[in-house]
Each structure stands twice: as structure tokens, then as C-alpha cells.
CSV table of C-alpha atoms and ligand atoms in Angstrom, one decimal:
chain,number,residue,atom,x,y,z
A,1,MET,CA,46.2,-85.6,-31.0
A,2,ASP,CA,42.8,-84.3,-29.8
A,3,TYR,CA,40.4,-82.2,-31.8
A,4,LEU,CA,37.1,-80.5,-31.1
A,5,GLN,CA,34.0,-81.1,-33.0
A,6,LEU,CA,31.1,-78.6,-32.8
A,7,GLN,CA,27.6,-78.6,-34.3
A,8,ASN,CA,25.7,-75.3,-34.5
A,9,ILE,CA,23.1,-74.5,-31.8
A,10,ASP,CA,20.3,-72.0,-31.6
A,11,SER,CA,21.4,-70.6,-28.3
A,12,LEU,CA,23.2,-71.1,-25.0
A,13,ALA,CA,21.8,-70.6,-21.5
A,14,GLY,CA,23.1,-70.9,-18.0
A,15,THR,CA,26.1,-70.2,-15.8
A,16,ILE,CA,29.8,-70.6,-16.4
A,17,GLU,CA,32.4,-70.4,-13.6
A,18,ILE,CA,35.5,-68.6,-14.5
A,19,SER,CA,38.9,-70.1,-13.5
A,20,GLY,CA,42.0,-68.4,-12.1
A,21,ALA,CA,44.0,-66.3,-14.6
A,22,LYS,CA,46.8,-68.2,-16.4
A,23,ASN,CA,48.7,-65.0,-17.0
A,24,ALA,CA,48.5,-64.0,-13.3
A,25,SER,CA,49.5,-67.5,-12.2
A,26,LEU,CA,52.7,-67.7,-14.2
A,27,PRO,CA,54.6,-64.8,-12.6
A,28,LEU,CA,53.1,-65.8,-9.2
A,29,ILE,CA,54.6,-69.3,-9.6
A,30,ALA,CA,58.0,-67.8,-10.6
A,31,MET,CA,57.7,-65.5,-7.6
A,32,THR,CA,57.9,-68.5,-5.3
A,33,ILE,CA,61.7,-68.5,-6.1
A,34,LEU,CA,61.9,-65.4,-3.9
A,35,ALA,CA,60.3,-67.1,-0.9
A,36,LYS,CA,62.2,-68.6,2.0
A,37,LYS,CA,59.7,-71.4,2.7
A,38,SER,CA,56.9,-73.1,0.9
A,39,VAL,CA,54.1,-71.1,-0.7
A,40,THR,CA,50.5,-72.2,-1.2
A,41,ILE,CA,48.7,-70.9,-4.3
A,42,THR,CA,45.0,-71.5,-4.8
A,43,ASN,CA,42.6,-70.9,-7.7
A,44,LEU,CA,45.2,-71.9,-10.2
A,45,PRO,CA,43.8,-73.0,-13.6
A,46,GLN,CA,44.5,-76.6,-14.5
A,47,VAL,CA,46.0,-75.8,-17.9
A,48,ALA,CA,49.1,-77.0,-19.7
A,49,ASP,CA,51.1,-73.7,-19.2
A,50,ILE,CA,50.8,-73.9,-15.4
A,51,ARG,CA,51.9,-77.6,-15.4
A,52,THR,CA,54.8,-76.6,-17.6
A,53,LEU,CA,56.1,-73.9,-15.3
A,54,LEU,CA,55.6,-76.1,-12.2
A,55,LYS,CA,57.6,-78.8,-14.0
A,56,LEU,CA,60.3,-76.3,-14.7
A,57,LEU,CA,60.5,-75.4,-11.0
A,58,SER,CA,60.6,-79.1,-10.1
A,59,ASN,CA,63.4,-79.7,-12.6
A,60,LEU,CA,65.3,-77.0,-10.8
A,61,GLY,CA,65.0,-78.9,-7.6
A,62,ALA,CA,61.9,-77.3,-6.0
A,63,THR,CA,59.3,-79.5,-4.3
A,64,VAL,CA,56.0,-79.1,-6.0
A,65,THR,CA,52.5,-80.5,-5.6
A,66,PHE,CA,49.5,-79.5,-7.8
A,67,GLU,CA,46.1,-81.0,-7.1
A,68,GLY,CA,42.8,-79.5,-8.3
A,69,THR,CA,43.4,-75.7,-8.2
A,70,LYS,CA,46.0,-75.7,-5.4
A,71,ALA,CA,49.7,-75.9,-5.7
A,72,VAL,CA,52.3,-75.9,-2.9
A,73,VAL,CA,55.8,-74.9,-4.0
A,74,ASP,CA,58.9,-75.1,-1.9
A,75,THR,CA,61.9,-73.5,-3.6
A,76,SER,CA,64.0,-73.5,-0.4
A,77,VAL,CA,65.4,-76.7,-1.8
A,78,LEU,CA,66.0,-75.4,-5.3
A,79,THR,CA,69.5,-76.2,-6.5
A,80,GLN,CA,69.7,-75.8,-10.2
A,81,THR,CA,69.7,-72.5,-12.1
A,82,LYS,CA,69.4,-73.7,-15.7
A,83,ALA,CA,66.0,-73.6,-17.5
A,84,THR,CA,66.5,-75.9,-20.4
A,85,TYR,CA,65.3,-75.7,-24.0
A,86,ASP,CA,62.9,-78.7,-23.8
A,87,ILE,CA,60.7,-76.7,-21.4
A,88,VAL,CA,61.2,-73.1,-22.6
A,89,LYS,CA,60.4,-74.0,-26.2
A,90,THR,CA,56.9,-75.1,-25.1
A,91,MET,CA,56.2,-71.9,-23.2
A,92,ARG,CA,57.8,-68.5,-23.7
A,93,ALA,CA,56.7,-67.3,-20.3
A,94,SER,CA,59.4,-69.6,-18.8
A,95,ILE,CA,61.5,-66.5,-19.2
A,96,LEU,CA,59.8,-65.3,-16.0
A,97,VAL,CA,62.2,-67.4,-13.9
A,98,LEU,CA,65.2,-65.4,-15.2
A,99,GLY,CA,64.8,-62.4,-12.9
A,100,PRO,CA,64.1,-64.2,-9.6
A,101,ILE,CA,66.7,-66.9,-10.1
A,102,LEU,CA,69.4,-64.4,-11.0
A,103,ALA,CA,68.5,-62.2,-8.1
A,104,ARG,CA,68.6,-65.1,-5.6
A,105,PHE,CA,71.6,-67.1,-6.9
A,106,GLY,CA,73.7,-64.6,-8.8
A,107,HIS,CA,73.7,-66.8,-11.9
A,108,CYS,CA,71.1,-68.2,-14.2
A,109,GLU,CA,70.9,-69.8,-17.6
A,110,VAL,CA,67.6,-69.7,-19.6
A,111,SER,CA,67.2,-71.1,-23.1
A,112,LEU,CA,66.2,-68.3,-25.5
A,113,PRO,CA,62.5,-68.8,-26.3
A,114,GLY,CA,62.8,-68.6,-30.1
A,115,GLY,CA,60.1,-67.6,-32.5
A,116,CYS,CA,56.3,-67.6,-32.0
A,117,ALA,CA,53.3,-67.9,-34.2
A,118,ILE,CA,52.0,-64.4,-33.4
A,119,GLY,CA,55.2,-62.5,-33.8
A,120,GLN,CA,58.9,-62.3,-33.0
A,121,ARG,CA,58.4,-61.5,-29.4
A,122,PRO,CA,61.9,-60.4,-28.4
A,123,ILE,CA,63.1,-60.3,-24.8
A,124,ASP,CA,65.6,-57.5,-25.3
A,125,LEU,CA,63.9,-55.2,-22.8
A,126,HIS,CA,64.2,-57.8,-20.0
A,127,LEU,CA,67.9,-58.3,-20.7
A,128,LYS,CA,68.7,-54.6,-21.1
A,129,ALA,CA,67.0,-53.8,-17.7
A,130,LEU,CA,68.9,-56.6,-15.9
A,131,GLU,CA,72.2,-55.3,-17.4
A,132,GLN,CA,71.3,-51.9,-16.1
A,133,MET,CA,71.0,-53.5,-12.7
A,134,GLY,CA,74.5,-54.9,-12.9
A,135,ALA,CA,74.0,-58.3,-14.6
A,136,HIS,CA,76.5,-59.6,-17.1
A,137,ILE,CA,74.6,-61.3,-19.9
A,138,GLU,CA,75.9,-63.4,-22.8
A,139,ILE,CA,74.1,-65.4,-25.4
A,140,LYS,CA,75.8,-68.7,-25.9
A,141,SER,CA,74.6,-71.7,-27.8
A,142,GLY,CA,71.0,-70.6,-27.6
A,143,TYR,CA,71.1,-69.8,-23.9
A,144,ILE,CA,71.0,-66.6,-22.0
A,145,GLU,CA,73.9,-66.8,-19.5
A,146,ALA,CA,73.5,-64.2,-16.8
A,147,THR,CA,75.7,-63.6,-13.8
A,148,THR,CA,75.8,-60.8,-11.2
A,149,PRO,CA,79.5,-60.2,-10.4
A,150,ASN,CA,78.6,-57.5,-7.8
A,151,GLY,CA,75.0,-58.5,-7.0
A,152,LEU,CA,72.0,-56.6,-8.5
A,153,GLN,CA,71.8,-52.9,-7.8
A,154,GLY,CA,68.6,-50.9,-7.9
A,155,CYS,CA,68.6,-48.3,-10.6
A,156,GLU,CA,66.3,-46.2,-13.0
A,157,ILE,CA,64.9,-48.2,-15.8
A,158,ILE,CA,62.8,-46.9,-18.6
A,159,PHE,CA,61.1,-49.5,-20.8
A,160,ASP,CA,61.0,-48.4,-24.5
A,161,LYS,CA,57.8,-50.4,-24.9
A,162,ILE,CA,55.3,-51.7,-22.3
A,163,THR,CA,56.0,-55.3,-21.6
A,164,VAL,CA,53.9,-57.5,-19.3
A,165,THR,CA,56.3,-60.3,-18.6
A,166,GLY,CA,59.2,-57.9,-18.8
A,167,THR,CA,57.7,-55.8,-16.0
A,168,ALA,CA,57.1,-58.9,-13.8
A,169,ASN,CA,60.6,-60.2,-14.4
A,170,ILE,CA,62.3,-56.9,-13.5
A,171,VAL,CA,60.0,-56.3,-10.4
A,172,MET,CA,61.0,-59.8,-9.1
A,173,ALA,CA,64.7,-59.1,-9.7
A,174,ALA,CA,64.4,-55.7,-8.1
A,175,VAL,CA,62.8,-57.2,-5.0
A,176,LEU,CA,66.1,-58.9,-4.0
A,177,ALA,CA,68.4,-56.2,-5.4
A,178,LYS,CA,70.3,-53.7,-3.3
A,179,GLY,CA,68.5,-50.3,-3.1
A,180,LYS,CA,65.7,-48.7,-5.0
A,181,THR,CA,64.6,-49.5,-8.6
A,182,THR,CA,62.3,-47.2,-10.5
A,183,LEU,CA,60.6,-48.8,-13.5
A,184,THR,CA,59.0,-46.3,-15.9
A,185,ASN,CA,56.6,-47.3,-18.6
A,186,ALA,CA,55.7,-50.4,-16.5
A,187,ALA,CA,52.7,-52.6,-17.5
A,188,ARG,CA,49.5,-52.0,-15.6
A,189,GLU,CA,47.8,-55.2,-16.3
A,190,PRO,CA,45.8,-56.7,-13.3
A,191,GLU,CA,48.1,-59.7,-13.4
A,192,VAL,CA,51.1,-57.4,-12.8
A,193,VAL,CA,49.2,-55.5,-10.1
A,194,GLN,CA,48.4,-58.8,-8.3
A,195,LEU,CA,52.1,-59.8,-8.3
A,196,CYS,CA,53.1,-56.4,-6.9
A,197,LYS,CA,50.4,-56.5,-4.2
A,198,ILE,CA,51.5,-60.0,-3.0
A,199,LEU,CA,55.1,-58.9,-2.9
A,200,GLN,CA,54.0,-55.8,-0.9
A,201,LYS,CA,52.1,-58.0,1.5
A,202,SER,CA,55.2,-60.1,2.0
A,203,GLY,CA,57.1,-57.0,3.3
A,204,VAL,CA,58.6,-55.4,0.2
A,205,ARG,CA,57.9,-51.7,-0.3
A,206,ILE,CA,56.5,-51.0,-3.7
A,207,ASP,CA,55.2,-47.6,-4.6
A,208,GLY,CA,53.0,-46.8,-7.6
A,209,ILE,CA,51.2,-50.2,-8.0
A,210,GLY,CA,48.8,-50.1,-10.9
A,211,THR,CA,50.5,-47.0,-12.4
A,212,ALA,CA,53.2,-46.7,-15.1
A,213,ILE,CA,55.9,-45.9,-12.6
A,214,LEU,CA,56.8,-48.6,-10.1
A,215,THR,CA,59.4,-48.0,-7.3
A,216,ILE,CA,60.7,-51.2,-5.7
A,217,TYR,CA,62.8,-51.1,-2.5
A,218,GLY,CA,65.1,-54.1,-2.7
A,219,THR,CA,65.7,-56.4,0.3
A,220,ASP,CA,69.4,-56.9,-0.6
A,221,GLY,CA,69.1,-60.6,-0.9
A,222,LYS,CA,66.7,-61.2,2.0
A,223,LEU,CA,64.2,-63.9,1.0
A,224,LEU,CA,60.5,-63.3,1.6
A,225,ASP,CA,57.8,-64.7,3.8
A,226,ILE,CA,54.9,-65.2,1.4
A,227,ASP,CA,51.5,-66.1,2.7
A,228,SER,CA,49.1,-68.3,0.8
A,229,PHE,CA,46.9,-66.5,-1.7
A,230,ASP,CA,44.2,-66.9,-4.4
A,231,VAL,CA,44.9,-66.1,-8.0
A,232,ILE,CA,42.6,-63.5,-9.6
A,233,PRO,CA,40.0,-64.6,-12.1
A,234,ASP,CA,40.9,-65.0,-15.8
A,235,ARG,CA,39.6,-61.9,-17.6
A,236,ILE,CA,40.4,-63.4,-21.0
A,237,GLU,CA,38.6,-66.6,-20.3
A,238,ALA,CA,35.7,-64.4,-19.1
A,239,GLY,CA,35.8,-62.2,-22.2
A,240,THR,CA,35.8,-65.3,-24.4
A,241,TYR,CA,32.6,-66.7,-22.8
A,242,LEU,CA,31.0,-63.2,-23.1
A,243,CYS,CA,31.7,-63.4,-26.8
A,244,ALA,CA,30.1,-66.9,-26.8
A,245,GLY,CA,27.0,-65.3,-25.4
A,246,ALA,CA,27.2,-62.4,-27.8
A,247,ILE,CA,27.7,-64.5,-31.0
A,248,THR,CA,24.9,-67.0,-30.1
A,249,GLN,CA,22.7,-64.1,-28.9
A,250,SER,CA,22.2,-65.9,-25.6
A,251,GLU,CA,21.9,-64.8,-22.0
A,252,ILE,CA,24.6,-66.3,-19.9
A,253,THR,CA,26.0,-65.5,-16.5
A,254,LEU,CA,29.7,-65.7,-15.5
A,255,THR,CA,30.5,-66.3,-11.9
A,256,HIS,CA,33.9,-65.9,-10.0
A,257,VAL,CA,34.7,-63.0,-12.3
A,258,GLU,CA,36.2,-59.6,-11.7
A,259,PRO,CA,34.1,-57.1,-13.8
A,260,LYS,CA,36.4,-54.2,-13.2
A,261,HIS,CA,39.2,-56.0,-15.1
A,262,LEU,CA,37.0,-56.2,-18.2
A,263,GLY,CA,36.1,-52.5,-18.7
A,264,SER,CA,37.3,-52.2,-22.3
A,265,VAL,CA,35.9,-55.6,-23.3
A,266,LEU,CA,32.5,-54.8,-21.8
A,267,ALA,CA,32.5,-51.3,-23.5
A,268,LYS,CA,33.1,-52.9,-26.9
A,269,LEU,CA,30.4,-55.5,-26.4
A,270,GLU,CA,28.1,-52.7,-25.4
A,271,GLU,CA,28.9,-50.8,-28.6
A,272,MET,CA,27.9,-54.0,-30.4
A,273,GLY,CA,24.4,-53.8,-28.8
A,274,ASN,CA,24.8,-56.1,-25.7
A,275,THR,CA,23.9,-55.0,-22.2
A,276,PHE,CA,25.1,-56.4,-18.9
A,277,THR,CA,24.0,-56.9,-15.3
A,278,LEU,CA,27.0,-56.8,-13.0
A,279,THR,CA,27.5,-57.7,-9.4
A,280,GLU,CA,30.8,-57.7,-7.5
A,281,ASN,CA,31.8,-61.0,-9.0
A,282,THR,CA,29.2,-62.0,-11.6
A,283,ILE,CA,28.4,-60.7,-15.1
A,284,THR,CA,25.2,-61.5,-17.0
A,285,ILE,CA,25.2,-60.7,-20.7
A,286,HIS,CA,21.9,-59.6,-22.3
A,287,PRO,CA,22.6,-60.1,-25.9
A,288,ALA,CA,22.0,-57.7,-28.8
A,289,LYS,CA,18.9,-58.4,-30.9
A,290,GLU,CA,20.9,-57.4,-33.9
A,291,ILE,CA,24.7,-57.3,-33.5
A,292,LYS,CA,26.3,-54.0,-34.5
A,293,PRO,CA,29.7,-53.6,-36.0
A,294,VAL,CA,32.7,-52.4,-34.0
A,295,LYS,CA,35.9,-50.5,-34.4
A,296,LEU,CA,38.7,-51.5,-32.1
A,297,VAL,CA,42.4,-51.2,-31.6
A,298,THR,CA,44.4,-53.5,-29.4
A,299,GLN,CA,46.6,-51.8,-26.8
A,300,GLU,CA,48.1,-52.3,-23.4
A,301,TYR,CA,45.8,-52.4,-20.3
A,302,PRO,CA,43.4,-50.7,-19.6
A,303,ALA,CA,42.8,-50.4,-23.3
A,304,PHE,CA,41.4,-53.3,-25.4
A,305,PRO,CA,43.5,-56.5,-24.9
A,306,THR,CA,45.3,-58.2,-27.9
A,307,ASP,CA,44.3,-61.5,-26.2
A,308,MET,CA,40.6,-60.7,-27.1
A,309,GLN,CA,41.2,-59.6,-30.7
A,310,ALA,CA,40.6,-63.0,-32.3
A,311,GLN,CA,37.4,-63.6,-30.4
A,312,PHE,CA,36.0,-60.2,-31.5
A,313,LEU,CA,37.0,-60.9,-35.0
A,314,ALA,CA,34.9,-64.0,-35.0
A,315,LEU,CA,32.0,-62.1,-33.4
A,316,ALA,CA,32.3,-59.3,-36.0
A,317,THR,CA,31.5,-61.7,-38.8
A,318,GLN,CA,27.9,-61.8,-37.3
A,319,ALA,CA,27.6,-58.0,-37.0
A,320,HIS,CA,25.4,-56.1,-39.5
A,321,GLY,CA,27.9,-53.8,-41.2
A,322,VAL,CA,31.7,-53.2,-41.4
A,323,SER,CA,33.9,-53.7,-38.4
A,324,ILE,CA,37.5,-52.5,-38.3
A,325,ILE,CA,39.9,-54.3,-36.0
A,326,GLU,CA,43.5,-53.1,-35.6
A,327,GLU,CA,46.2,-55.2,-34.0
A,328,LYS,CA,48.9,-53.0,-32.5
A,329,LEU,CA,50.9,-55.4,-30.2
A,330,PHE,CA,51.9,-58.4,-32.3
A,331,GLU,CA,52.9,-58.2,-36.0
A,332,ASN,CA,51.5,-61.6,-37.0
A,333,ARG,CA,48.4,-62.1,-34.9
A,334,PHE,CA,45.9,-62.6,-37.7
A,335,MET,CA,46.5,-66.3,-38.5
A,336,HIS,CA,42.9,-67.1,-37.5
A,337,VAL,CA,41.7,-64.9,-40.4
A,338,SER,CA,42.4,-67.4,-43.1
A,339,GLU,CA,40.6,-70.1,-41.1
A,340,LEU,CA,37.6,-67.9,-40.6
A,341,GLN,CA,37.6,-67.1,-44.3
A,342,ARG,CA,37.5,-70.8,-45.0
A,343,MET,CA,34.3,-70.9,-42.9
A,344,GLY,CA,32.8,-68.2,-45.1
A,345,ALA,CA,33.8,-65.0,-43.3
A,346,ASP,CA,34.3,-61.8,-45.4
A,347,ILE,CA,37.5,-60.4,-44.0
A,348,THR,CA,40.1,-58.2,-45.7
A,349,LEU,CA,43.5,-57.9,-44.2
A,350,ASN,CA,45.6,-54.8,-44.8
A,351,GLY,CA,48.8,-54.8,-42.7
A,352,HIS,CA,47.7,-54.7,-39.1
A,353,THR,CA,44.1,-54.0,-39.8
A,354,ALA,CA,41.3,-56.4,-40.5
A,355,THR,CA,38.1,-55.2,-42.1
A,356,VAL,CA,35.2,-57.5,-41.5
A,357,ASN,CA,32.0,-57.3,-43.7
A,358,GLY,CA,29.0,-58.7,-41.9
A,359,LYS,CA,26.8,-60.4,-41.5
A,360,THR,CA,27.9,-63.6,-43.3
A,361,ALA,CA,26.6,-67.1,-42.7
A,362,LEU,CA,29.5,-69.3,-41.6
A,363,SER,CA,29.6,-72.9,-42.6
A,364,GLY,CA,31.3,-75.7,-40.6
A,365,THR,CA,34.5,-77.3,-42.0
A,366,ASP,CA,37.9,-78.5,-40.8
A,367,VAL,CA,40.0,-75.7,-39.4
A,368,MET,CA,43.4,-75.5,-37.7
A,369,ALA,CA,44.1,-73.7,-34.4
A,370,THR,CA,47.2,-71.6,-34.8
A,371,ASP,CA,47.6,-70.1,-31.3
A,372,LEU,CA,45.9,-70.0,-28.0
A,373,ARG,CA,43.4,-67.2,-28.6
A,374,ALA,CA,42.9,-68.0,-32.3
A,375,SER,CA,41.7,-71.4,-31.1
A,376,SER,CA,38.9,-69.9,-29.1
A,377,ALA,CA,37.9,-67.7,-32.0
A,378,LEU,CA,37.4,-70.8,-34.0
A,379,VAL,CA,35.3,-72.3,-31.2
A,380,LEU,CA,33.1,-69.2,-31.2
A,381,ALA,CA,32.6,-69.5,-35.0
A,382,GLY,CA,31.9,-73.2,-34.7
A,383,LEU,CA,29.0,-72.5,-32.2
A,384,ILE,CA,27.1,-70.8,-35.0
A,385,ALA,CA,28.5,-72.2,-38.2
A,386,GLU,CA,26.0,-74.3,-40.2
A,387,GLY,CA,26.8,-78.0,-39.8
A,388,GLU,CA,29.9,-79.5,-38.3
A,389,THR,CA,33.2,-77.7,-37.5
A,390,ASN,CA,36.3,-79.7,-36.6
A,391,ILE,CA,39.0,-77.7,-34.9
A,392,HIS,CA,42.4,-79.4,-35.1
A,393,ARG,CA,45.6,-78.7,-33.1
A,394,ILE,CA,43.8,-77.8,-30.0
A,395,TYR,CA,46.9,-78.3,-27.9
A,396,HIS,CA,47.1,-74.5,-28.3
A,397,LEU,CA,43.7,-74.2,-26.6
A,398,ASP,CA,44.7,-76.5,-23.8
A,399,ARG,CA,47.6,-74.2,-22.8
A,400,GLY,CA,45.2,-71.6,-21.5
A,401,TYR,CA,41.5,-72.7,-21.2
A,402,VAL,CA,40.3,-74.9,-18.4
A,403,ALA,CA,37.9,-77.6,-19.6
A,404,LEU,CA,36.5,-75.3,-22.3
A,405,GLU,CA,34.4,-78.0,-24.0
A,406,LYS,CA,32.9,-79.0,-20.6
A,407,LYS,CA,32.1,-75.4,-19.6
A,408,LEU,CA,30.4,-74.8,-23.0
A,409,GLU,CA,28.6,-78.1,-23.1
A,410,ALA,CA,27.1,-77.3,-19.7
A,411,VAL,CA,25.4,-74.2,-21.1
A,412,GLY,CA,24.1,-76.1,-24.2
A,413,ALA,CA,26.8,-76.2,-26.8
A,414,LYS,CA,27.2,-79.3,-28.9
A,415,ILE,CA,30.9,-79.8,-28.5
A,416,LYS,CA,33.0,-83.0,-28.3
A,417,ARG,CA,36.7,-83.7,-27.8
A,418,LEU,CA,37.8,-86.5,-30.1
A,419,LYS,CA,41.0,-88.2,-31.1
A,420,GLU,CA,42.5,-87.7,-34.6
B,592,LIG,C1,51.9,-61.1,-22.2
B,592,LIG,C2,50.8,-62.1,-22.1
B,592,LIG,C3,50.1,-62.3,-23.4
B,592,LIG,C4,49.6,-61.0,-24.0
B,592,LIG,C5,50.7,-60.0,-24.0
B,592,LIG,C6,50.3,-58.6,-24.4
B,592,LIG,C7,51.6,-63.5,-20.3
B,592,LIG,C8,52.2,-64.8,-19.9
B,592,LIG,N1,51.4,-63.3,-21.6
B,592,LIG,O1,52.9,-61.6,-23.1
B,592,LIG,O2,49.0,-63.2,-23.2
B,592,LIG,O3,49.2,-61.2,-25.3
B,592,LIG,O4,51.3,-59.9,-22.7
B,592,LIG,O5,49.2,-58.2,-23.6
B,592,LIG,O6,51.3,-62.7,-19.5
B,592,LIG,N2,58.5,-56.6,-26.6
B,592,LIG,C9,59.8,-56.2,-27.0
B,592,LIG,N3,60.8,-56.5,-26.3
B,592,LIG,C10,60.7,-57.2,-25.1
B,592,LIG,C11,59.5,-57.5,-24.6
B,592,LIG,C12,58.4,-57.3,-25.4
B,592,LIG,O7,59.9,-55.6,-28.1
B,592,LIG,O8,61.8,-57.4,-24.4
B,592,LIG,C13,57.3,-56.3,-27.4
B,592,LIG,C14,56.6,-57.6,-27.9
B,592,LIG,O9,57.2,-58.1,-29.1
B,592,LIG,C15,55.2,-57.1,-28.1
B,592,LIG,C16,55.0,-56.0,-27.0
B,592,LIG,O10,56.4,-55.7,-26.6
B,592,LIG,O11,55.1,-56.4,-29.4
B,592,LIG,C17,54.3,-56.5,-25.8
B,592,LIG,O12,54.8,-57.8,-25.4
B,592,LIG,P1,54.8,-58.3,-23.9
B,592,LIG,O13,53.9,-57.4,-23.1
B,592,LIG,O14,56.2,-58.5,-23.4
B,592,LIG,O15,54.1,-59.7,-24.0
B,592,LIG,P2,54.3,-60.9,-23.1
B,592,LIG,O16,54.6,-60.4,-21.7
B,592,LIG,O17,55.2,-61.9,-23.8
């Protein structure tokens, strides 16, 4: 198993190119199931989660090539409709194939994803919505078995909670359904917006893109002509590197980034004393001379993303004063706290709220990555912790960050990937 070793540095300097968004790529890859011929996707991030979903499609019979940042996926030859446990257990987002496979073939089996380090993460809202559309769903031997005895019918769906992959799944099912589906309380994340825009460009009428009410006019089973497209930049990767600039109090520039997707993150970094120069697709952070504390609550887009909570928690350890960070989306997303405490952070956890007393000097030690974003928080801490930090179990990090150690090394970090 690989681990990362970091030594503290005085500062970083230079430019980091942001990769395509993992969370946009996953639904877009699943979307190829709705296409009548092969689809070319560019600006995909070379990360484990993308390879996993492409492997799932290829196990189902699709023809898949993935080189550099380009994948060509042909699902016209797809024959199987069962997503097996061995793949789904490694990536919960595999559930994204449920909606499109069911809509296209009228039957689908997907292994139930099971538990997750950051919370229970049920998929009840996906299933309830598909049932409303006419699917018959049973859970048997750990699998969701779904059929559509009379095809999928458009209908009115109201999500009890905003769910990102739930919205993507139901939009994709609704595309091939008969009639109009109205989805209220839909997710508005840029990744969902990109999915809807590409479907729209492929001839599907979708009203309300980017709002909480989406109306999808189904094609009644007609497969789509999907042109090649570029995945949007990864706003979470970008946010993580902005935090690297902020925590090391360094000026760095991000390229290939979409500043307008980072509004809430930039606002919180500004509250902490950083300023920015923005162009259409670059962001330069001018760091705070003295980092100020922050109060933040994670919520659905366009509010502050839960996927940036761990990184801000690491940053808050270097702020002068008391920061309060509240996690509203996932019940167990504070596993990084105990690792940061081992490095010397002064953090008190009370339910869903972390209170961080700064500034504390951190010291390097052996720490364990517990989930994808928690891993990057430990990397941020390792950049400034006195001495050597060894971060174990970085397979979590490899699920979502493209060549993180190379990108950081290029701007001056002392970081190495080693074998246990
Ligand atoms: C997506 C992102 C993930 C991010 C999360 C929240 C992808 C691949 N992953 O995950 O990085 O952290 O959004 O922004 O895009 N819920 C239910 N029932 C459901 C579905 C969700 O109760 O059927 C709850 C979840 O437990 C959670 C909340 O709704 O508390 C939001 O979850 P959801 O938006 O579905 O997260 P994901 O789509 O899995």
C-alpha cells in the first residue's frame, strides 16, 4: 500500500492546473447508457473512481477506451444489466447506473452500496422516485432488483431531501420515460447542471436547469445522439489547492478552473483574510498575513460544500481565534478530527459542530486517511506541521485527486509517495 510523506515547508509558489471534476464525470459516464452510439468524453480526471465506473460499464458489455483524459464509451453493445457487489462496494456512485439501465432495458440489478465512513448514505429517495415512475423494486440478497412492467412514466416527484446523485439518477431515468417528469427539490450543483445541459444539447427538453425544479420531457425510449464534450473543472480539487495556498500563506495560481463554481469557498477564504485575482478561468490567491477564524455551515450548492469541510478544518487550526464548523449533510464526517488532534490541533467536537481553537503549532506524525476529503485535510496539515508527516491509507485520496503529490511538488511542497 502507498503512503505519502511530507516535510514542512516555508511557502509554496507557482501554478497548478485543475483537472476535470470527478463528481461531474461519474453521472456523465453513466449517461452514455442513454446514447445510441459511442460517446467521447474529454477532460476526465485519471482517478480510481472514474476507472471503476468505466470498468463497471465494460463489465456490462460496453466498449470502453480511456487514455490520458479522454474516454470513448460505446454502450450500443451493452448486454448485461447487473452491477455486481465487487464493483459497487468500492464506489457508492455506481448507483448512478440504476436509472439509465432501468430506463433503457426495463430491468436492472444493482448491488446495495452498504455503509460508508462518513455516514449511512441511504438511497431510499432514488428508489422511491423510480417507484413513482412505475418501477417495481425489490431488495433481494443485497441487490436492488428493479423492473418496469409498463415502462417508466413521467410523474411529479418531490425529494424530501436534496440529493446530488439522486437527482442525476432520476433525470437520466426521466429522459427515456414516457411523458413529463417534474422533479422538485432537485440538486443545483454545477455537476448536475452540466449533465442536464448535455442532455438538453442531445435533444431532450429540460426546463429549469440550475433551479430546484426540473422538468424533463421523456423521449419514450428513444436513445440519444450525444456529441463529444469536455467535463467541467473540479471545484473541490480547486478549493483544496486554494486551502494549500491559504494554510502555507503562499501566493499560488490555479488554471483551468471555473471561479463561478467556487463562490461560497472564495467567500469563506476571504473572511479568513485572503484576497483573490480572478480571470475567466484562473484564480490567484493572495494569502492573509494573519489567518482569521471562520464560522461555516455545510449545505447544498450554492452554499458551502461538505466536500470542503475537512480542508477548512485543517486551515482553521492556523487561524488566530475560534472557528466554528458545522456539518449538516453527513452524520459522521469528522473522522479527520482525531487525526488532526494527534498532530496537535485544539478541536472540540460537539455533535455536528467542531470548535477549533487556533492558532496551534502542528507536529508531524503518522496519521490515517479515513475518507477522500479527510485525506486532503491531512495533506494540508502535513504541509505546515513541524517535521515529518506520514499519511497512510491514501487509496482514499487516489479515488478523487489527480496526481496530488506531483501537483504539490511542482509548487514547492516536500511530498513523496512511498510504499508501506
Ligand atoms: C454527492 C457527492 C459527494 C458530496 C455529496 C454532498 C458525487 C459522486 N458525490 O454524494 O462528493 O459529498 O453529494 O454534496 O457526486 N440522502 C438520503 N436518501 C437518499 C439520498 C441521499 O437520505 O436517497 C441523504 C444523504 O444521506 C445525505 C444527503 O441526503 O445526508 C445528501 O446526499 P447526496 O446528495 O445524495 O450525496 P451523494 O449524491 O451520495
